[in-house]
GROMACS .gro file of C-alpha atoms in nm:
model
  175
    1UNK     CA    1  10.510  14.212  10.090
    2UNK     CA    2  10.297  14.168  10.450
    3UNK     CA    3   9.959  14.143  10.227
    4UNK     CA    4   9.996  13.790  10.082
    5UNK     CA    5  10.074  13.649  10.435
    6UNK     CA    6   9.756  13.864  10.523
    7UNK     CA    7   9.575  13.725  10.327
    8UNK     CA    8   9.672  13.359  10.366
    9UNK     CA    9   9.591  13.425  10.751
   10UNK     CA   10   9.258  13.553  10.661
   11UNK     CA   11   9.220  13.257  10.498
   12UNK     CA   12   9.336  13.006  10.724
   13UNK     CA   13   9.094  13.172  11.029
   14UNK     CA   14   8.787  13.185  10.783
   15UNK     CA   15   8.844  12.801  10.700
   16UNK     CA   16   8.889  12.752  11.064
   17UNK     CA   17   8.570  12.917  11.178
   18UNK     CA   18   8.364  12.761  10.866
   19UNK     CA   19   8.486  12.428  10.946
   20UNK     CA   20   8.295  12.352  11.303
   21UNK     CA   21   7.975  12.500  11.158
   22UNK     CA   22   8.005  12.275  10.850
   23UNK     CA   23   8.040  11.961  11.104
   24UNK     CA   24   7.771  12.136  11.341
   25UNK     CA   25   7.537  12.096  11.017
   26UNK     CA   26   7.580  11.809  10.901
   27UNK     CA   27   7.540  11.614  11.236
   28UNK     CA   28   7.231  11.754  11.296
   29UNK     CA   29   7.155  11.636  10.948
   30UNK     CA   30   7.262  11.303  11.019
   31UNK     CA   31   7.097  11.310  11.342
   32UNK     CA   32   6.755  11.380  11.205
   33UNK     CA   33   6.778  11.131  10.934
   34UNK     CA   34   6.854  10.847  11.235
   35UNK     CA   35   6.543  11.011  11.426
   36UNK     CA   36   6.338  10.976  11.115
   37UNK     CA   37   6.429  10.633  11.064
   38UNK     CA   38   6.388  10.486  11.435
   39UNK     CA   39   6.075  10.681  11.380
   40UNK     CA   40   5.947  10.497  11.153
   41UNK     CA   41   6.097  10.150  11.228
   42UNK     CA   42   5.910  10.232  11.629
   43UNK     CA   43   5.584  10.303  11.419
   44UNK     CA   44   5.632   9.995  11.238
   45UNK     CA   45   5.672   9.732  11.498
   46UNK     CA   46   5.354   9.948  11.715
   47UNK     CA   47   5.157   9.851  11.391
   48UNK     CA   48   5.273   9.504  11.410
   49UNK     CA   49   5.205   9.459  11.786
   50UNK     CA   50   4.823   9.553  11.672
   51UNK     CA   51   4.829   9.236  11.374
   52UNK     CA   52   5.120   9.065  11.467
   53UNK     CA   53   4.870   8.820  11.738
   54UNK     CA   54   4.572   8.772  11.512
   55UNK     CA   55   4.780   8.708  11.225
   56UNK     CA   56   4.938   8.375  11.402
   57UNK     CA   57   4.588   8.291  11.504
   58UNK     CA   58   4.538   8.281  11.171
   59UNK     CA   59   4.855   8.092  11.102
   60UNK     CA   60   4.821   7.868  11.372
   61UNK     CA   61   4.421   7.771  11.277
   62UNK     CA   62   4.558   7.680  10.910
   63UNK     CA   63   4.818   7.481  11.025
   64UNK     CA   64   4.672   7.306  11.276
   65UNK     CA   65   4.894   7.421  11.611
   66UNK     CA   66   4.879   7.627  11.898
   67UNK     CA   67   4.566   7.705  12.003
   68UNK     CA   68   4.362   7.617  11.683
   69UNK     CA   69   4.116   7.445  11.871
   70UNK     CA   70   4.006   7.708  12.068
   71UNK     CA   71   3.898   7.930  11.778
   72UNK     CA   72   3.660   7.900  11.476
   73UNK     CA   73   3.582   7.993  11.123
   74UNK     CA   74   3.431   8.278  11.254
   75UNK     CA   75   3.684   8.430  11.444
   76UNK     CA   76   3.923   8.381  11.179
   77UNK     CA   77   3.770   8.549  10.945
   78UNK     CA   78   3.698   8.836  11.198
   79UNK     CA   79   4.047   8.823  11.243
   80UNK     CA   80   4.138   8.837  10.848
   81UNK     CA   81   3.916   9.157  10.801
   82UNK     CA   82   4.091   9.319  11.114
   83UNK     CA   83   4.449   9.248  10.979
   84UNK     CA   84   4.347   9.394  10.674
   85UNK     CA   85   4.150   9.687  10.816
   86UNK     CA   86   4.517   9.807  10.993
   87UNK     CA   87   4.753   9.675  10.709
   88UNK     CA   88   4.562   9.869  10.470
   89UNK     CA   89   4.574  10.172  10.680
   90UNK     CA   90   4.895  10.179  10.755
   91UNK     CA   91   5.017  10.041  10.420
   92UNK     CA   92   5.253  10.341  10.343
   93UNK     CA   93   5.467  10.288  10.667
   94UNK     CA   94   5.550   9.957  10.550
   95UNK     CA   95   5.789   9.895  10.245
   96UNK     CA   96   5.615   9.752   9.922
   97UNK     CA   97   5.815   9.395   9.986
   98UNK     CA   98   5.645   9.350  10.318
   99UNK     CA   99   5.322   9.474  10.209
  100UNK     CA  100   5.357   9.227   9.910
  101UNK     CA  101   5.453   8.954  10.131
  102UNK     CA  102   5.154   9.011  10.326
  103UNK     CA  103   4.925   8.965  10.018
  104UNK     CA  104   5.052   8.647   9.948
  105UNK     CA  105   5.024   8.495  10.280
  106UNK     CA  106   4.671   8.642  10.283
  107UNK     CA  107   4.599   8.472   9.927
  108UNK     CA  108   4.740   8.117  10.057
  109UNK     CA  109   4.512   8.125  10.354
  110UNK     CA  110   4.196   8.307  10.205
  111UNK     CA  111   3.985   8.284   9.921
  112UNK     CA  112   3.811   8.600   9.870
  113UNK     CA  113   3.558   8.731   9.674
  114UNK     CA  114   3.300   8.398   9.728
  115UNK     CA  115   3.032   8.641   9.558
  116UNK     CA  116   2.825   8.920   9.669
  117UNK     CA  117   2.769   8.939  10.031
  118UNK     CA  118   3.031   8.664  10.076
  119UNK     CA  119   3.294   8.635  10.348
  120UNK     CA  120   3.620   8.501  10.217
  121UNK     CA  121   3.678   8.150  10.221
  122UNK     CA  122   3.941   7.990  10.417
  123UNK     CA  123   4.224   7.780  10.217
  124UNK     CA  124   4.164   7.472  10.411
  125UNK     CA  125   3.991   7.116  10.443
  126UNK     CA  126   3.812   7.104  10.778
  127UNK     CA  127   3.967   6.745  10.842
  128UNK     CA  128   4.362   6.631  10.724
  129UNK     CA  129   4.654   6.448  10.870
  130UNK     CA  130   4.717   6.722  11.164
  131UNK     CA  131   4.346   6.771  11.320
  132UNK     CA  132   3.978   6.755  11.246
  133UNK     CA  133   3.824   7.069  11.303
  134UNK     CA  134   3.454   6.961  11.297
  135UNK     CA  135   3.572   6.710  11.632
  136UNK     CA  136   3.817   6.890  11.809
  137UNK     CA  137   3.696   7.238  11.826
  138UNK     CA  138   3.559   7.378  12.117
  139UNK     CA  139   3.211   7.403  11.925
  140UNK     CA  140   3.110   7.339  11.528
  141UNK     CA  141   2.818   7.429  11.313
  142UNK     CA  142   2.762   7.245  11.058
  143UNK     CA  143   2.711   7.573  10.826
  144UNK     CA  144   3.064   7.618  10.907
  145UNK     CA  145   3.181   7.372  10.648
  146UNK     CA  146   3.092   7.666  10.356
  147UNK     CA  147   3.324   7.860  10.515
  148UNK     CA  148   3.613   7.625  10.386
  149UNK     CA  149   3.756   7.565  10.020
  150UNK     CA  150   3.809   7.231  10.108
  151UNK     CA  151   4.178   7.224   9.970
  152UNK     CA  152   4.501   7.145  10.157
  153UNK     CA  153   4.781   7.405  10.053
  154UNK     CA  154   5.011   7.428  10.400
  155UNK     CA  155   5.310   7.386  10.275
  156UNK     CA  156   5.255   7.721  10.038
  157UNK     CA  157   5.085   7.877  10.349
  158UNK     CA  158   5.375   7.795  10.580
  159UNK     CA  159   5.636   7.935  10.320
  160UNK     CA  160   5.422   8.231  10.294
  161UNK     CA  161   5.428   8.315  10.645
  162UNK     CA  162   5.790   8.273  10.636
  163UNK     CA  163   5.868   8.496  10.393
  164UNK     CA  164   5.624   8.758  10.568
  165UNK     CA  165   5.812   8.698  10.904
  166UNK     CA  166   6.165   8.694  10.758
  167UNK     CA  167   6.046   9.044  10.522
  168UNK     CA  168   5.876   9.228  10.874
  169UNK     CA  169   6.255   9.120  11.049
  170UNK     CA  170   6.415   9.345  10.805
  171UNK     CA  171   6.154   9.617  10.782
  172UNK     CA  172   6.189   9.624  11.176
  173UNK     CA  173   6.605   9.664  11.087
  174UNK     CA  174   6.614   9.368  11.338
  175UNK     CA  175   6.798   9.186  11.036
   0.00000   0.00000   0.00000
């Protein structure tokens, strides 16, 4: 008649000893998977802190603020092919809606491709409504002017940027 209650004890002690190792596991689990994450999300915004100045340089020189007057098609373009260089690289530590936010900014404010040998082009008129970049820069060439498409399309450039910014906020978890 003792065995049952035996048993049942065995039980209950087995259960008892099982259950902290259980909960040991899985919080290390859990803990790794946070670790990975802030990892990553760490890695992320280090990436950014490379791009993230050059590509309002570039934002800023489109849309005529900040310090677009101090910079020209050159430098922009320099800067374009540098954002590229370490979005490219990096491209699997971002998710594929921030990477494909950043290729449609990078459409709106480039035209690439020109032909062989060609630097990209950048989506802009050298003079609108908001500045002239031919009089207010600190310097112009007038071979600059090819380096233009001659088009106005800020509106699509600033909601591009947007959607970039918003899209890096929630890849950074910081929405």
């Amino acid at each position: 008649m003792d065995l049952p209650w035996e048993s049942l004890e065995i039980a209950k002690l087995g259960v008892s000893l099982v259950t902290p190792v259980l909960v040991l596991i899985l919080g290390i689990i859990i803990n790794n998977s946070i670790k990975t994450s802030e990892r990553a999300t760490a890695l992320r915004s280090e990436i950014y802190k490379t791009v993230g100045g050059d590509l309002n340089d570039i934002y800023s020189y489109l849309a005529f603020v900040g310090c677009w007057k101090e910079m020209t098609p050159l430098e922009i373009i320099a800067k374009k092919r540098a954002v590229d260089k370490a979005m490219y690289t990096y491209k699997p530590f971002f998710s594929n809606e921030l990477f494909h936010t950043y290729e449609t900014f990078m459409e709106e404010a480039f035209a690439p491709y020109g032909g062989s040998g060609k630097d990209a082009r950048i989506r802009s008129d050298i003079s609108t409504a908001d500045g002239d970049r031919q009089s207010h820069s600190k310097e112009w060439e007038v071979e600059w002017g090819d380096r233009f498409t001659k088009e106005r399309n800020k509106l699509a450039q600033d909601q591009a940027y947007n959607r970039f910014l918003e899209q890096l906020a929630r890849d950074l978890a910081l929405k």
